[in-house]
Amino acid sequence: MNESLSPTPAQDQSRHQFLRWLERAQQGSAALATADSPTVPAAAKAVASSGSLESGEPAAPAGPATVEAIPLGDPQQVRELSPSILGCYHVTAGHSELSGCTLEPRPLLRITWDAEGGQVQHRWYGGDGQPLAAELIERLGLKELEPCEERLRANDAPMVRRWIAAALQTDSGAVGAAPDWLAATVVWCRWASGAVAFRFGNGAEGRSNFAGWAIDFVQGYQRPEKYRCSASGEESFEVLALDDGTVTVPQAVGRCEQSGTSTLLSNLKTCEVSGRQVLADRLAQCPISGLWALPDQLECCVLCGRAVAPGRIESQVCSDCRGGRDIDPDDSLLAGLLAADGSFARYGHWRGWRDEAVAVLIGRRWLGGQLAILYDRQQARVRQVARSGRFSQRWTVDPS
């Protein structure tokens, strides 16, 4: 994200106040010599590098100085950051902890000029020399700095000079073509990155990442990433673990209305007879209508033994067994059954249906009554015989 705008807003400050701050900063850390910078005007004023003026004002440095500082309140240790990160999450039956958190000091640049009326003026720049946005300056606390230990090394001096030159060139329209700058401050702001680990009593674990300016997390301007459930894609700061070890978020979880088991919503299906949400493996499919339903919502056909949806059965006989197509007397299966059991030959006008598993053959007699044969095609045997009387629709299964 580009957090720079042009021009960067300037901040005025008392020259006396700034020079006292600069003196303290130079005493606390070694300054890089930037007097040979091509951006320093040849007519820069030479003033004493130590001591006081008659007015009591601290002496300005003998040429532009470079010092280092940090924003007041910028987190310097992980323990200052962890409450702001971990406090964003609510973990059910578990806990969260930082995993691999780093606080990397990243440099920004403040350049200070002499201004009229005993004032100095500050402007701020990013690592690319572009002016910083006012909103970022406020967020990072760049207007209130304190000197810090030296982080720059001697061989960093050329890089710092190039950085200052790029900033002055970029901002020349706002500060003038040849600004007589007083000091440059390399401001170290902490960039936080790492992960939050979620651990649960059943051994389940999950992770979520974060990256951004440390002070943004502390001040609440930024939050870590929400936990993303890999199974559902749902995200939340509320995290939980299911019994099967799936780490997820509340909006991705449902409850099976038959077993009471909590599971991912994607594992639940609707019983198309009762409308209840249940685990998919609890449902059976009606072989006629294709509807999925709980077994206790289906009815068993007395002739074929299949469980079918209520709308596909009447008086314990499914619509397939009530209908069916006529069977030719020369049908090989029918002919074999009639030859194997002479009692079957008393029936005629055969009809029925068959699939890969079974065949149902229903015959009737001239004087009334019907016979239904359930034949197991996989095992090549008669599984069941049922009969109904002349004046009754009730079927009676022969003892096996």
Short mmCIF file of C-alpha atoms in Angstrom, two decimals, residues 65-281:
data_model
loop_
_atom_site.label_atom_id
_atom_site.label_comp_id
_atom_site.label_asym_id
_atom_site.label_seq_id
_atom_site.Cartn_x
_atom_site.Cartn_y
_atom_site.Cartn_z
CA ALA A 65 23.60 16.77 11.00
CA THR A 66 22.04 13.33 10.81
CA VAL A 67 20.66 11.76 13.96
CA GLU A 68 18.45 8.80 14.81
CA ALA A 69 15.21 8.65 16.77
CA ILE A 70 12.09 6.62 17.46
CA PRO A 71 8.48 7.79 17.88
CA LEU A 72 7.32 8.11 21.46
CA GLY A 73 5.14 5.11 22.28
CA ASP A 74 6.31 2.97 19.37
CA PRO A 75 6.46 -0.65 20.64
CA GLN A 76 10.03 -1.86 21.01
CA GLN A 77 9.35 -5.32 22.44
CA VAL A 78 6.94 -8.10 21.51
CA ARG A 79 5.33 -8.06 24.94
CA GLU A 80 4.12 -4.51 24.25
CA LEU A 81 2.35 -5.73 21.13
CA SER A 82 0.95 -9.12 22.09
CA PRO A 83 -2.12 -7.92 24.07
CA SER A 84 -3.31 -5.87 21.08
CA ILE A 85 -2.90 -8.82 18.70
CA LEU A 86 -4.21 -11.64 20.86
CA GLY A 87 -7.03 -9.51 22.26
CA CYS A 88 -8.69 -9.47 18.84
CA TYR A 89 -9.52 -13.18 19.05
CA HIS A 90 -12.01 -15.17 21.09
CA VAL A 91 -10.98 -18.83 21.25
CA THR A 92 -13.53 -21.37 22.48
CA ALA A 93 -12.10 -24.22 24.59
CA GLY A 94 -8.54 -23.26 23.69
CA HIS A 95 -6.07 -20.39 23.69
CA SER A 96 -4.09 -18.17 21.32
CA GLU A 97 -0.40 -17.30 21.38
CA LEU A 98 2.04 -15.40 19.20
CA SER A 99 4.12 -17.60 16.93
CA GLY A 100 7.27 -16.26 15.26
CA CYS A 101 6.58 -12.56 15.90
CA THR A 102 9.26 -10.09 14.77
CA LEU A 103 9.55 -6.33 15.27
CA GLU A 104 11.66 -5.03 12.41
CA PRO A 105 12.90 -1.42 12.66
CA ARG A 106 12.14 0.30 9.34
CA PRO A 107 13.56 3.75 8.59
CA LEU A 108 11.65 6.88 7.67
CA LEU A 109 13.19 10.31 7.17
CA ARG A 110 12.52 13.70 8.74
CA ILE A 111 14.31 16.74 7.32
CA THR A 112 14.40 19.97 9.30
CA TRP A 113 14.90 23.49 7.90
CA ASP A 114 15.48 26.86 9.48
CA ALA A 115 12.38 28.99 9.17
CA GLU A 116 11.51 32.59 9.92
CA GLY A 117 10.70 33.92 13.35
CA GLY A 118 12.99 31.65 15.31
CA GLN A 119 11.25 28.53 14.05
CA VAL A 120 12.27 25.35 12.31
CA GLN A 121 10.14 23.29 9.93
CA HIS A 122 9.95 19.49 9.68
CA ARG A 123 8.92 17.38 6.70
CA TRP A 124 8.73 13.56 6.45
CA TYR A 125 9.61 11.07 3.71
CA GLY A 126 9.39 7.35 3.03
CA GLY A 127 12.16 4.98 2.03
CA ASP A 128 11.69 5.94 -1.62
CA GLY A 129 12.11 9.65 -0.90
CA GLN A 130 8.43 10.35 -1.46
CA PRO A 131 6.60 12.63 1.02
CA LEU A 132 4.52 10.84 3.64
CA ALA A 133 0.77 11.30 3.95
CA ALA A 134 -0.47 13.40 6.86
CA GLU A 135 -2.60 10.51 8.06
CA LEU A 136 0.43 8.19 8.29
CA ILE A 137 2.48 10.84 10.11
CA GLU A 138 -0.24 11.10 12.75
CA ARG A 139 -0.71 7.34 13.06
CA LEU A 140 2.98 6.60 13.52
CA GLY A 141 3.48 9.43 16.00
CA LEU A 142 6.23 11.02 13.91
CA LYS A 143 5.68 14.47 15.43
CA GLU A 144 6.91 13.29 18.83
CA LEU A 145 10.34 11.70 18.65
CA GLU A 146 12.95 10.68 21.16
CA PRO A 147 16.62 9.95 20.46
CA CYS A 148 17.55 6.27 20.28
CA GLU A 149 20.63 4.12 20.17
CA GLU A 150 22.62 4.25 16.97
CA ARG A 151 21.52 1.73 14.35
CA LEU A 152 23.17 3.17 11.27
CA ARG A 153 26.66 1.97 10.47
CA ALA A 154 29.51 4.03 9.05
CA ASN A 155 29.09 2.47 5.61
CA ASP A 156 25.42 3.56 5.58
CA ALA A 157 26.44 7.22 5.12
CA PRO A 158 26.33 7.18 1.28
CA MET A 159 22.89 5.58 1.34
CA VAL A 160 21.61 8.23 3.74
CA ARG A 161 23.00 11.04 1.58
CA ARG A 162 21.30 9.62 -1.50
CA TRP A 163 18.07 9.29 0.45
CA ILE A 164 18.20 12.92 1.59
CA ALA A 165 19.03 14.07 -1.95
CA ALA A 166 16.07 12.13 -3.38
CA ALA A 167 13.72 13.60 -0.79
CA LEU A 168 14.87 17.17 -1.42
CA GLN A 169 14.58 16.74 -5.17
CA THR A 170 11.11 15.21 -4.94
CA ASP A 171 9.85 17.91 -2.58
CA SER A 172 11.63 20.86 -4.19
CA GLY A 173 8.37 22.54 -5.13
CA ALA A 174 7.37 22.77 -1.49
CA VAL A 175 10.72 23.57 0.15
CA GLY A 176 12.49 25.51 -2.60
CA ALA A 177 15.11 24.54 -5.12
CA ALA A 178 18.10 24.81 -2.75
CA PRO A 179 16.84 24.49 0.82
CA ASP A 180 19.25 25.30 3.63
CA TRP A 181 18.41 22.31 5.77
CA LEU A 182 19.50 22.06 9.36
CA ALA A 183 19.25 18.37 10.24
CA ALA A 184 18.04 15.00 9.03
CA THR A 185 16.52 12.49 11.42
CA VAL A 186 16.32 8.82 10.55
CA VAL A 187 13.21 7.68 12.38
CA TRP A 188 12.99 3.97 13.17
CA CYS A 189 9.43 2.63 13.25
CA ARG A 190 8.75 -0.97 14.13
CA TRP A 191 7.11 -3.19 11.53
CA ALA A 192 5.39 -6.18 13.14
CA SER A 193 4.91 -9.50 11.39
CA GLY A 194 4.24 -13.03 12.47
CA ALA A 195 1.44 -15.46 13.19
CA VAL A 196 -1.08 -16.25 15.88
CA ALA A 197 -1.37 -19.92 16.81
CA PHE A 198 -4.65 -21.32 18.13
CA ARG A 199 -4.38 -24.46 20.25
CA PHE A 200 -7.20 -26.62 21.59
CA GLY A 201 -7.58 -29.33 24.19
CA ASN A 202 -8.29 -32.01 21.58
CA GLY A 203 -4.94 -31.35 19.89
CA ALA A 204 -6.34 -29.26 17.04
CA GLU A 205 -4.28 -26.28 15.87
CA GLY A 206 -4.79 -23.33 13.55
CA ARG A 207 -2.87 -20.21 12.51
CA SER A 208 -3.57 -16.69 11.36
CA ASN A 209 -1.06 -14.09 10.14
CA PHE A 210 -0.48 -10.41 10.79
CA ALA A 211 1.77 -7.72 9.32
CA GLY A 212 1.80 -3.96 9.70
CA TRP A 213 3.16 -1.04 11.68
CA ALA A 214 3.40 -2.10 15.31
CA ILE A 215 1.91 1.16 16.59
CA ASP A 216 -1.12 0.63 14.33
CA PHE A 217 -1.92 -2.60 16.18
CA VAL A 218 -1.41 -1.00 19.59
CA GLN A 219 -3.58 2.02 18.74
CA GLY A 220 -6.28 -0.11 17.12
CA TYR A 221 -5.83 1.28 13.61
CA GLN A 222 -5.12 -2.22 12.31
CA ARG A 223 -6.07 -5.72 13.35
CA PRO A 224 -4.51 -9.08 12.52
CA GLU A 225 -6.09 -11.27 9.86
CA LYS A 226 -9.27 -13.04 10.80
CA TYR A 227 -8.95 -16.80 11.08
CA ARG A 228 -9.97 -18.35 7.77
CA CYS A 229 -11.58 -21.78 7.87
CA SER A 230 -9.86 -23.74 5.10
CA ALA A 231 -12.85 -26.06 4.67
CA SER A 232 -15.55 -23.40 4.30
CA GLY A 233 -13.68 -20.21 3.43
CA GLU A 234 -15.51 -18.37 6.25
CA GLU A 235 -13.51 -15.87 8.34
CA SER A 236 -13.90 -14.60 11.89
CA PHE A 237 -12.06 -13.45 15.02
CA GLU A 238 -14.00 -16.15 16.87
CA VAL A 239 -12.25 -19.51 16.57
CA LEU A 240 -13.26 -22.99 17.69
CA ALA A 241 -12.38 -26.62 17.07
CA LEU A 242 -14.78 -29.45 16.25
CA ASP A 243 -14.50 -32.94 17.71
CA ASP A 244 -12.89 -34.19 14.51
CA GLY A 245 -10.06 -31.64 14.88
CA THR A 246 -11.33 -29.16 12.29
CA VAL A 247 -10.48 -25.60 13.34
CA THR A 248 -13.19 -23.28 12.10
CA VAL A 249 -15.42 -20.28 12.89
CA PRO A 250 -18.98 -20.13 14.29
CA GLN A 251 -20.75 -19.14 11.08
CA ALA A 252 -19.35 -22.25 9.36
CA VAL A 253 -20.77 -24.61 11.99
CA GLY A 254 -24.17 -26.28 12.25
CA ARG A 255 -25.72 -29.01 14.37
CA CYS A 256 -27.12 -32.31 13.13
CA GLU A 257 -30.78 -32.32 14.19
CA GLN A 258 -30.75 -36.07 14.60
CA SER A 259 -27.49 -36.80 16.44
CA GLY A 260 -26.84 -33.39 17.98
CA THR A 261 -23.28 -33.44 16.59
CA SER A 262 -21.65 -30.10 15.73
CA THR A 263 -20.10 -30.13 12.29
CA LEU A 264 -19.37 -27.94 9.30
CA LEU A 265 -22.47 -26.69 7.53
CA SER A 266 -21.07 -28.23 4.35
CA ASN A 267 -21.43 -31.66 5.98
CA LEU A 268 -25.15 -31.16 6.62
CA LYS A 269 -27.90 -32.01 4.16
CA THR A 270 -31.63 -31.43 4.27
CA CYS A 271 -34.02 -34.32 4.74
CA GLU A 272 -36.38 -33.67 1.82
CA VAL A 273 -39.31 -35.17 3.68
CA SER A 274 -39.02 -33.64 7.17
CA GLY A 275 -36.87 -30.60 6.33
CA ARG A 276 -34.42 -31.38 9.14
CA GLN A 277 -30.70 -30.60 8.77
CA VAL A 278 -28.68 -33.75 9.39
CA LEU A 279 -25.34 -35.32 8.57
CA ALA A 280 -25.29 -36.50 4.99
CA ASP A 281 -24.46 -40.08 5.95
#
